[in-house]
Amino acid sequence: MEDRIFIDALTGDTLTFMLDTGDIVLERGEGELQHVRSIFFPGCSMINYAMPLTTAVFDTLFDAELVDGISVLCCGKILSYEPNGDEVRRAFEEELLDHIAAAGVERIICSCPNCVKALRDAFASDPRMEHVEVAVLPCVLAEAGYRLDPATCGLLIKGDPEAPVLFCPHDSCPDREYGELADGLRALIPEGMWRDPAHTRSRSICCGSLPRAAGKFEKADKCADINGTEAVDIKADAIITACMSCDFQLNMTQSHIQCVHYLEMLYSWRIDWAQVGQWMKLRFLFKDTLGAIVKEGSSSGRAFKGLDDKTPAAEILADEDVSFSETNTNIIGE
């Protein structure tokens, strides 16, 4: 696979995606930002788990004139898990909004459900953002006429392009308020190829990522197990998600059924979870970054305190985002 070079629309940094190694080389930019009307915002989990898909989706959107650029910045949500997280996140979001306004952005197409919610929450308090649309990738792709190919799904799920496939959609916690990713996911799947489990949309069961982030591993495994069991109950062949973090969690912590991200099916490229490195190896902020190869003369990276930290803040946030009732049917969250 050839390396890809991008200029981040919100920072001006030059980024080289080394698709064969999964590394990113960063060279800090200087000067004013170019005007961009619409940008693709893949989010940290997509960059870390599926860099080839990140570049492929950008090419699709750019070729269709749906975006003018890309930004690999973090949305800021993960900063809440650091010590003094609220203050750190607020400062980052203020800088992010300044850059979005300076670049003249009118639409941001997000791949990640967490990014959708985080950006919309941040935009709500800034009058400059009233005209900026936060769009969700599966809806944009569905509106552009894309659909999953049954033969590709049969080949990737069962090893047989002629084999029928039934998907069980999994709806992520941050999308409960909007339901747009849930709509977009189902719009991409051909009729007759999906069936809802017992808990969906506003009543969906967390994949387990949030409790795992806080070190609540038993609770995390329980979440994943219920999702797997409900997919088996409807005789699905695979769980399908619109969230890379959910895809990771449901593949790594439940053994009932395989899980895929819809982009794996759309682009006929499976993520090899056995080869995925430590989660969140790469993260991009404005002045600091994590995991990138920084060219000489650019600012250095930072030691990022991420999701593995069992800090009180992380525990509180996880408890707010997901909880069980005694019967495991009342699942609440952001």
mmCIF file of N, CA, C and O in Angstrom, residues 217-300:
data_model
loop_
_atom_site.group_PDB
_atom_site.id
_atom_site.type_symbol
_atom_site.label_atom_id
_atom_site.label_comp_id
_atom_site.label_asym_id
_atom_site.label_seq_id
_atom_site.Cartn_x
_atom_site.Cartn_y
_atom_site.Cartn_z
ATOM 1 N N PHE A 217 -14.042 -4.214 34.437
ATOM 2 C CA PHE A 217 -13.954 -5.226 33.400
ATOM 3 C C PHE A 217 -15.108 -6.224 33.443
ATOM 4 O O PHE A 217 -15.590 -6.671 32.405
ATOM 5 N N GLU A 218 -15.564 -6.575 34.623
ATOM 6 C CA GLU A 218 -16.684 -7.512 34.719
ATOM 7 C C GLU A 218 -17.944 -6.907 34.100
ATOM 8 O O GLU A 218 -18.681 -7.575 33.376
ATOM 9 N N LYS A 219 -18.172 -5.640 34.394
ATOM 10 C CA LYS A 219 -19.331 -4.946 33.836
ATOM 11 C C LYS A 219 -19.205 -4.817 32.316
ATOM 12 O O LYS A 219 -20.185 -4.995 31.570
ATOM 13 N N ALA A 220 -17.989 -4.521 31.860
ATOM 14 C CA ALA A 220 -17.754 -4.399 30.416
ATOM 15 C C ALA A 220 -18.028 -5.712 29.703
ATOM 16 O O ALA A 220 -18.677 -5.747 28.652
ATOM 17 N N ASP A 221 -17.530 -6.800 30.269
ATOM 18 C CA ASP A 221 -17.735 -8.116 29.650
ATOM 19 C C ASP A 221 -19.214 -8.493 29.636
ATOM 20 O O ASP A 221 -19.695 -9.136 28.702
ATOM 21 N N LYS A 222 -19.931 -8.079 30.678
ATOM 22 C CA LYS A 222 -21.362 -8.381 30.751
ATOM 23 C C LYS A 222 -22.120 -7.658 29.633
ATOM 24 O O LYS A 222 -23.010 -8.234 28.991
ATOM 25 N N CYS A 223 -21.749 -6.390 29.390
ATOM 26 C CA CYS A 223 -22.372 -5.632 28.300
ATOM 27 C C CYS A 223 -22.159 -6.341 26.965
ATOM 28 O O CYS A 223 -23.100 -6.547 26.187
ATOM 29 N N ALA A 224 -20.907 -6.697 26.687
ATOM 30 C CA ALA A 224 -20.587 -7.340 25.417
ATOM 31 C C ALA A 224 -21.300 -8.677 25.277
ATOM 32 O O ALA A 224 -21.809 -9.021 24.203
ATOM 33 N N ASP A 225 -21.353 -9.423 26.365
ATOM 34 C CA ASP A 225 -21.980 -10.742 26.322
ATOM 35 C C ASP A 225 -23.462 -10.646 25.987
ATOM 36 O O ASP A 225 -23.985 -11.445 25.201
ATOM 37 N N ILE A 226 -24.149 -9.676 26.560
ATOM 38 C CA ILE A 226 -25.579 -9.514 26.280
ATOM 39 C C ILE A 226 -25.796 -9.166 24.809
ATOM 40 O O ILE A 226 -26.706 -9.691 24.152
ATOM 41 N N ASN A 227 -24.947 -8.290 24.269
ATOM 42 C CA ASN A 227 -25.064 -7.961 22.844
ATOM 43 C C ASN A 227 -24.883 -9.193 21.973
ATOM 44 O O ASN A 227 -25.623 -9.402 21.002
ATOM 45 N N GLY A 228 -23.894 -10.019 22.306
ATOM 46 C CA GLY A 228 -23.669 -11.234 21.532
ATOM 47 C C GLY A 228 -24.834 -12.195 21.634
ATOM 48 O O GLY A 228 -25.271 -12.783 20.630
ATOM 49 N N THR A 229 -25.360 -12.356 22.831
ATOM 50 C CA THR A 229 -26.477 -13.276 23.058
ATOM 51 C C THR A 229 -27.719 -12.830 22.287
ATOM 52 O O THR A 229 -28.422 -13.650 21.677
ATOM 53 N N GLU A 230 -28.004 -11.520 22.308
ATOM 54 C CA GLU A 230 -29.184 -11.021 21.600
ATOM 55 C C GLU A 230 -29.045 -11.189 20.090
ATOM 56 O O GLU A 230 -30.042 -11.408 19.391
ATOM 57 N N ALA A 231 -27.822 -11.084 19.571
ATOM 58 C CA ALA A 231 -27.615 -11.308 18.137
ATOM 59 C C ALA A 231 -27.856 -12.771 17.780
ATOM 60 O O ALA A 231 -28.463 -13.081 16.745
ATOM 61 N N VAL A 232 -27.398 -13.669 18.627
ATOM 62 C CA VAL A 232 -27.630 -15.106 18.401
ATOM 63 C C VAL A 232 -29.118 -15.419 18.474
ATOM 64 O O VAL A 232 -29.636 -16.237 17.709
ATOM 65 N N ASP A 233 -29.812 -14.740 19.391
ATOM 66 C CA ASP A 233 -31.246 -14.993 19.566
ATOM 67 C C ASP A 233 -32.040 -14.720 18.294
ATOM 68 O O ASP A 233 -33.061 -15.379 18.049
ATOM 69 N N ILE A 234 -31.615 -13.757 17.497
ATOM 70 C CA ILE A 234 -32.347 -13.454 16.260
ATOM 71 C C ILE A 234 -31.747 -14.199 15.065
ATOM 72 O O ILE A 234 -32.108 -13.924 13.922
ATOM 73 N N LYS A 235 -30.807 -15.117 15.352
ATOM 74 C CA LYS A 235 -30.183 -15.964 14.331
ATOM 75 C C LYS A 235 -29.378 -15.148 13.315
ATOM 76 O O LYS A 235 -29.338 -15.460 12.112
ATOM 77 N N ALA A 236 -28.734 -14.096 13.803
ATOM 78 C CA ALA A 236 -27.884 -13.282 12.935
ATOM 79 C C ALA A 236 -26.572 -14.009 12.641
ATOM 80 O O ALA A 236 -26.135 -14.878 13.399
ATOM 81 N N ASP A 237 -25.950 -13.635 11.549
ATOM 82 C CA ASP A 237 -24.640 -14.164 11.195
ATOM 83 C C ASP A 237 -23.511 -13.286 11.717
ATOM 84 O O ASP A 237 -22.378 -13.750 11.866
ATOM 85 N N ALA A 238 -23.814 -12.013 11.981
ATOM 86 C CA ALA A 238 -22.803 -11.091 12.496
ATOM 87 C C ALA A 238 -23.492 -9.864 13.064
ATOM 88 O O ALA A 238 -24.573 -9.473 12.610
ATOM 89 N N ILE A 239 -22.873 -9.269 14.066
ATOM 90 C CA ILE A 239 -23.266 -7.942 14.531
ATOM 91 C C ILE A 239 -22.622 -6.929 13.591
ATOM 92 O O ILE A 239 -21.487 -7.107 13.162
ATOM 93 N N ILE A 240 -23.325 -5.866 13.271
ATOM 94 C CA ILE A 240 -22.753 -4.803 12.445
ATOM 95 C C ILE A 240 -22.904 -3.483 13.183
ATOM 96 O O ILE A 240 -23.958 -3.201 13.766
ATOM 97 N N THR A 241 -21.845 -2.675 13.190
ATOM 98 C CA THR A 241 -21.838 -1.433 13.948
ATOM 99 C C THR A 241 -21.528 -0.247 13.048
ATOM 100 O O THR A 241 -21.030 -0.387 11.936
ATOM 101 N N ALA A 242 -21.778 0.950 13.592
ATOM 102 C CA ALA A 242 -21.342 2.194 12.955
ATOM 103 C C ALA A 242 -20.268 2.859 13.798
ATOM 104 O O ALA A 242 -19.986 4.045 13.622
ATOM 105 N N CYS A 243 -19.659 2.109 14.717
ATOM 106 C CA CYS A 243 -18.675 2.653 15.649
ATOM 107 C C CYS A 243 -17.474 1.714 15.731
ATOM 108 O O CYS A 243 -17.636 0.526 16.032
ATOM 109 N N MET A 244 -16.284 2.220 15.463
ATOM 110 C CA MET A 244 -15.080 1.399 15.523
ATOM 111 C C MET A 244 -14.800 0.886 16.931
ATOM 112 O O MET A 244 -14.334 -0.247 17.110
ATOM 113 N N SER A 245 -15.068 1.700 17.938
ATOM 114 C CA SER A 245 -14.833 1.262 19.315
ATOM 115 C C SER A 245 -15.755 0.105 19.682
ATOM 116 O O SER A 245 -15.341 -0.843 20.356
ATOM 117 N N CYS A 246 -17.015 0.183 19.238
ATOM 118 C CA CYS A 246 -17.949 -0.921 19.481
ATOM 119 C C CYS A 246 -17.486 -2.177 18.750
ATOM 120 O O CYS A 246 -17.556 -3.288 19.293
ATOM 121 N N ASP A 247 -17.019 -2.005 17.525
ATOM 122 C CA ASP A 247 -16.532 -3.133 16.731
ATOM 123 C C ASP A 247 -15.385 -3.833 17.468
ATOM 124 O O ASP A 247 -15.354 -5.066 17.593
ATOM 125 N N PHE A 248 -14.455 -3.055 17.973
ATOM 126 C CA PHE A 248 -13.325 -3.602 18.716
ATOM 127 C C PHE A 248 -13.800 -4.357 19.957
ATOM 128 O O PHE A 248 -13.435 -5.512 20.197
ATOM 129 N N GLN A 249 -14.614 -3.696 20.759
ATOM 130 C CA GLN A 249 -15.057 -4.284 22.018
ATOM 131 C C GLN A 249 -15.849 -5.572 21.804
ATOM 132 O O GLN A 249 -15.644 -6.573 22.505
ATOM 133 N N LEU A 250 -16.749 -5.563 20.829
ATOM 134 C CA LEU A 250 -17.609 -6.725 20.615
ATOM 135 C C LEU A 250 -16.886 -7.880 19.935
ATOM 136 O O LEU A 250 -17.357 -9.013 19.979
ATOM 137 N N ASN A 251 -15.752 -7.598 19.323
ATOM 138 C CA ASN A 251 -14.928 -8.676 18.781
ATOM 139 C C ASN A 251 -13.996 -9.273 19.834
ATOM 140 O O ASN A 251 -13.710 -10.472 19.806
ATOM 141 N N MET A 252 -13.534 -8.441 20.748
ATOM 142 C CA MET A 252 -12.502 -8.878 21.670
ATOM 143 C C MET A 252 -13.046 -9.471 22.967
ATOM 144 O O MET A 252 -12.329 -10.215 23.648
ATOM 145 N N THR A 253 -14.294 -9.174 23.327
ATOM 146 C CA THR A 253 -14.762 -9.559 24.668
ATOM 147 C C THR A 253 -16.036 -10.395 24.684
ATOM 148 O O THR A 253 -16.603 -10.613 25.750
ATOM 149 N N GLN A 254 -16.519 -10.823 23.532
ATOM 150 C CA GLN A 254 -17.612 -11.800 23.513
ATOM 151 C C GLN A 254 -17.328 -12.787 22.388
ATOM 152 O O GLN A 254 -16.780 -12.419 21.343
ATOM 153 N N SER A 255 -17.685 -14.029 22.614
ATOM 154 C CA SER A 255 -17.336 -15.091 21.664
ATOM 155 C C SER A 255 -18.553 -15.723 20.996
ATOM 156 O O SER A 255 -18.430 -16.728 20.306
ATOM 157 N N HIS A 256 -19.729 -15.127 21.187
ATOM 158 C CA HIS A 256 -20.948 -15.697 20.619
ATOM 159 C C HIS A 256 -20.996 -15.574 19.095
ATOM 160 O O HIS A 256 -21.490 -16.478 18.401
ATOM 161 N N ILE A 257 -20.501 -14.426 18.575
ATOM 162 C CA ILE A 257 -20.732 -14.100 17.168
ATOM 163 C C ILE A 257 -19.711 -13.064 16.727
ATOM 164 O O ILE A 257 -19.225 -12.263 17.545
ATOM 165 N N GLN A 258 -19.354 -13.068 15.445
ATOM 166 C CA GLN A 258 -18.410 -12.067 14.956
ATOM 167 C C GLN A 258 -19.089 -10.704 14.828
ATOM 168 O O GLN A 258 -20.312 -10.598 14.729
ATOM 169 N N CYS A 259 -18.288 -9.662 14.840
ATOM 170 C CA CYS A 259 -18.798 -8.294 14.716
ATOM 171 C C CYS A 259 -17.998 -7.582 13.636
ATOM 172 O O CYS A 259 -16.783 -7.771 13.516
ATOM 173 N N VAL A 260 -18.686 -6.757 12.834
ATOM 174 C CA VAL A 260 -18.029 -6.005 11.773
ATOM 175 C C VAL A 260 -18.498 -4.559 11.804
ATOM 176 O O VAL A 260 -19.571 -4.236 12.320
ATOM 177 N N HIS A 261 -17.682 -3.687 11.253
ATOM 178 C CA HIS A 261 -18.076 -2.301 11.010
ATOM 179 C C HIS A 261 -18.597 -2.224 9.577
ATOM 180 O O HIS A 261 -18.068 -2.894 8.685
ATOM 181 N N TYR A 262 -19.598 -1.397 9.347
ATOM 182 C CA TYR A 262 -20.198 -1.361 8.009
ATOM 183 C C TYR A 262 -19.178 -0.965 6.943
ATOM 184 O O TYR A 262 -19.289 -1.387 5.788
ATOM 185 N N LEU A 263 -18.163 -0.172 7.295
ATOM 186 C CA LEU A 263 -17.165 0.219 6.308
ATOM 187 C C LEU A 263 -16.308 -0.963 5.864
ATOM 188 O O LEU A 263 -15.811 -0.985 4.738
ATOM 189 N N GLU A 264 -16.127 -1.948 6.735
ATOM 190 C CA GLU A 264 -15.418 -3.168 6.324
ATOM 191 C C GLU A 264 -16.169 -3.854 5.184
ATOM 192 O O GLU A 264 -15.562 -4.364 4.241
ATOM 193 N N MET A 265 -17.480 -3.881 5.292
ATOM 194 C CA MET A 265 -18.304 -4.510 4.264
ATOM 195 C C MET A 265 -18.367 -3.642 3.007
ATOM 196 O O MET A 265 -18.310 -4.146 1.878
ATOM 197 N N LEU A 266 -18.467 -2.344 3.177
ATOM 198 C CA LEU A 266 -18.617 -1.442 2.039
ATOM 199 C C LEU A 266 -17.357 -1.393 1.186
ATOM 200 O O LEU A 266 -17.427 -1.316 -0.050
ATOM 201 N N TYR A 267 -16.186 -1.482 1.847
ATOM 202 C CA TYR A 267 -14.920 -1.387 1.122
ATOM 203 C C TYR A 267 -14.212 -2.728 0.989
ATOM 204 O O TYR A 267 -13.078 -2.778 0.506
ATOM 205 N N SER A 268 -14.863 -3.807 1.409
ATOM 206 C CA SER A 268 -14.322 -5.156 1.276
ATOM 207 C C SER A 268 -12.916 -5.253 1.871
ATOM 208 O O SER A 268 -11.970 -5.726 1.238
ATOM 209 N N TRP A 269 -12.794 -4.821 3.121
ATOM 210 C CA TRP A 269 -11.499 -4.840 3.804
ATOM 211 C C TRP A 269 -11.740 -5.102 5.296
ATOM 212 O O TRP A 269 -12.298 -4.265 5.985
ATOM 213 N N ARG A 270 -11.351 -6.276 5.762
ATOM 214 C CA ARG A 270 -11.570 -6.647 7.147
ATOM 215 C C ARG A 270 -10.427 -6.170 8.040
ATOM 216 O O ARG A 270 -9.249 -6.246 7.682
ATOM 217 N N ILE A 271 -10.781 -5.692 9.198
ATOM 218 C CA ILE A 271 -9.798 -5.324 10.218
ATOM 219 C C ILE A 271 -9.297 -6.592 10.892
ATOM 220 O O ILE A 271 -10.094 -7.436 11.312
ATOM 221 N N ASP A 272 -7.997 -6.745 10.994
ATOM 222 C CA ASP A 272 -7.404 -7.887 11.681
ATOM 223 C C ASP A 272 -7.194 -7.499 13.140
ATOM 224 O O ASP A 272 -6.177 -6.918 13.517
ATOM 225 N N TRP A 273 -8.175 -7.823 13.973
ATOM 226 C CA TRP A 273 -8.121 -7.380 15.365
ATOM 227 C C TRP A 273 -6.965 -8.015 16.125
ATOM 228 O O TRP A 273 -6.462 -7.443 17.099
ATOM 229 N N ALA A 274 -6.522 -9.171 15.695
ATOM 230 C CA ALA A 274 -5.391 -9.823 16.372
ATOM 231 C C ALA A 274 -4.105 -9.030 16.191
ATOM 232 O O ALA A 274 -3.165 -9.178 16.981
ATOM 233 N N GLN A 275 -4.049 -8.188 15.141
ATOM 234 C CA GLN A 275 -2.840 -7.422 14.857
ATOM 235 C C GLN A 275 -2.954 -5.945 15.258
ATOM 236 O O GLN A 275 -1.999 -5.189 15.109
ATOM 237 N N VAL A 276 -4.110 -5.564 15.765
ATOM 238 C CA VAL A 276 -4.295 -4.162 16.147
ATOM 239 C C VAL A 276 -3.459 -3.867 17.388
ATOM 240 O O VAL A 276 -3.485 -4.605 18.360
ATOM 241 N N GLY A 277 -2.706 -2.790 17.334
ATOM 242 C CA GLY A 277 -1.863 -2.412 18.470
ATOM 243 C C GLY A 277 -2.685 -1.849 19.615
ATOM 244 O O GLY A 277 -3.915 -1.857 19.598
ATOM 245 N N GLN A 278 -1.979 -1.339 20.604
ATOM 246 C CA GLN A 278 -2.655 -0.784 21.773
ATOM 247 C C GLN A 278 -3.594 0.331 21.339
ATOM 248 O O GLN A 278 -3.249 1.184 20.547
ATOM 249 N N TRP A 279 -4.786 0.308 21.899
ATOM 250 C CA TRP A 279 -5.802 1.281 21.507
ATOM 251 C C TRP A 279 -5.320 2.700 21.744
ATOM 252 O O TRP A 279 -4.672 3.003 22.731
ATOM 253 N N MET A 280 -5.620 3.556 20.835
ATOM 254 C CA MET A 280 -5.298 4.965 20.903
ATOM 255 C C MET A 280 -3.791 5.214 20.896
ATOM 256 O O MET A 280 -3.266 5.997 21.660
ATOM 257 N N LYS A 281 -3.102 4.508 20.027
ATOM 258 C CA LYS A 281 -1.675 4.762 19.835
ATOM 259 C C LYS A 281 -1.467 6.150 19.246
ATOM 260 O O LYS A 281 -0.470 6.814 19.514
ATOM 261 N N LEU A 282 -2.410 6.586 18.397
ATOM 262 C CA LEU A 282 -2.317 7.880 17.734
ATOM 263 C C LEU A 282 -3.412 8.817 18.228
ATOM 264 O O LEU A 282 -4.575 8.429 18.327
ATOM 265 N N ARG A 283 -3.018 10.030 18.552
ATOM 266 C CA ARG A 283 -4.006 11.038 18.951
ATOM 267 C C ARG A 283 -3.443 12.410 18.624
ATOM 268 O O ARG A 283 -2.276 12.688 18.900
ATOM 269 N N PHE A 284 -4.288 13.267 18.046
ATOM 270 C CA PHE A 284 -3.824 14.559 17.573
ATOM 271 C C PHE A 284 -4.578 15.693 18.252
ATOM 272 O O PHE A 284 -5.795 15.804 18.139
ATOM 273 N N LEU A 285 -3.817 16.528 18.945
ATOM 274 C CA LEU A 285 -4.331 17.775 19.501
ATOM 275 C C LEU A 285 -3.668 18.911 18.709
ATOM 276 O O LEU A 285 -3.072 18.678 17.675
ATOM 277 N N PHE A 286 -3.763 20.141 19.197
ATOM 278 C CA PHE A 286 -3.198 21.236 18.427
ATOM 279 C C PHE A 286 -1.684 21.354 18.608
ATOM 280 O O PHE A 286 -0.933 21.357 17.644
ATOM 281 N N LYS A 287 -1.240 21.442 19.847
ATOM 282 C CA LYS A 287 0.180 21.634 20.092
ATOM 283 C C LYS A 287 0.891 20.329 20.411
ATOM 284 O O LYS A 287 2.103 20.237 20.322
ATOM 285 N N ASP A 288 0.156 19.338 20.820
ATOM 286 C CA ASP A 288 0.748 18.070 21.228
ATOM 287 C C ASP A 288 0.083 16.928 20.481
ATOM 288 O O ASP A 288 -1.044 17.039 20.006
ATOM 289 N N THR A 289 0.786 15.834 20.416
ATOM 290 C CA THR A 289 0.222 14.656 19.772
ATOM 291 C C THR A 289 0.751 13.423 20.470
ATOM 292 O O THR A 289 1.685 13.484 21.259
ATOM 293 N N LEU A 290 0.146 12.312 20.186
ATOM 294 C CA LEU A 290 0.557 11.036 20.768
ATOM 295 C C LEU A 290 0.785 10.035 19.651
ATOM 296 O O LEU A 290 -0.060 9.863 18.785
ATOM 297 N N GLY A 291 1.944 9.403 19.642
ATOM 298 C CA GLY A 291 2.167 8.256 18.781
ATOM 299 C C GLY A 291 2.659 8.545 17.388
ATOM 300 O O GLY A 291 3.095 7.635 16.695
ATOM 301 N N ALA A 292 2.601 9.803 16.936
ATOM 302 C CA ALA A 292 3.061 10.111 15.586
ATOM 303 C C ALA A 292 4.576 10.263 15.565
ATOM 304 O O ALA A 292 5.205 10.559 16.580
ATOM 305 N N ILE A 293 5.159 10.055 14.390
ATOM 306 C CA ILE A 293 6.579 10.323 14.174
ATOM 307 C C ILE A 293 6.682 11.795 13.799
ATOM 308 O O ILE A 293 6.218 12.210 12.739
ATOM 309 N N VAL A 294 7.240 12.594 14.704
ATOM 310 C CA VAL A 294 7.269 14.039 14.500
ATOM 311 C C VAL A 294 8.574 14.425 13.817
ATOM 312 O O VAL A 294 9.661 14.103 14.293
ATOM 313 N N LYS A 295 8.462 15.107 12.668
ATOM 314 C CA LYS A 295 9.649 15.496 11.915
ATOM 315 C C LYS A 295 10.488 16.492 12.701
ATOM 316 O O LYS A 295 9.971 17.293 13.492
ATOM 317 N N GLU A 296 11.795 16.444 12.483
ATOM 318 C CA GLU A 296 12.722 17.339 13.160
ATOM 319 C C GLU A 296 12.334 18.783 12.897
ATOM 320 O O GLU A 296 12.020 19.169 11.776
ATOM 321 N N GLY A 297 12.343 19.574 13.968
ATOM 322 C CA GLY A 297 11.958 20.966 13.848
ATOM 323 C C GLY A 297 10.522 21.223 14.233
ATOM 324 O O GLY A 297 10.126 22.369 14.441
ATOM 325 N N SER A 298 9.699 20.136 14.355
ATOM 326 C CA SER A 298 8.321 20.284 14.813
ATOM 327 C C SER A 298 8.268 20.027 16.309
ATOM 328 O O SER A 298 9.185 19.450 16.891
ATOM 329 N N SER A 299 7.190 20.454 16.930
ATOM 330 C CA SER A 299 7.052 20.248 18.367
ATOM 331 C C SER A 299 6.939 18.765 18.671
ATOM 332 O O SER A 299 6.437 17.980 17.871
ATOM 333 N N SER A 300 7.404 18.370 19.847
ATOM 334 C CA SER A 300 7.420 16.956 20.215
ATOM 335 C C SER A 300 6.076 16.502 20.739
ATOM 336 O O SER A 300 5.182 17.305 20.983
#
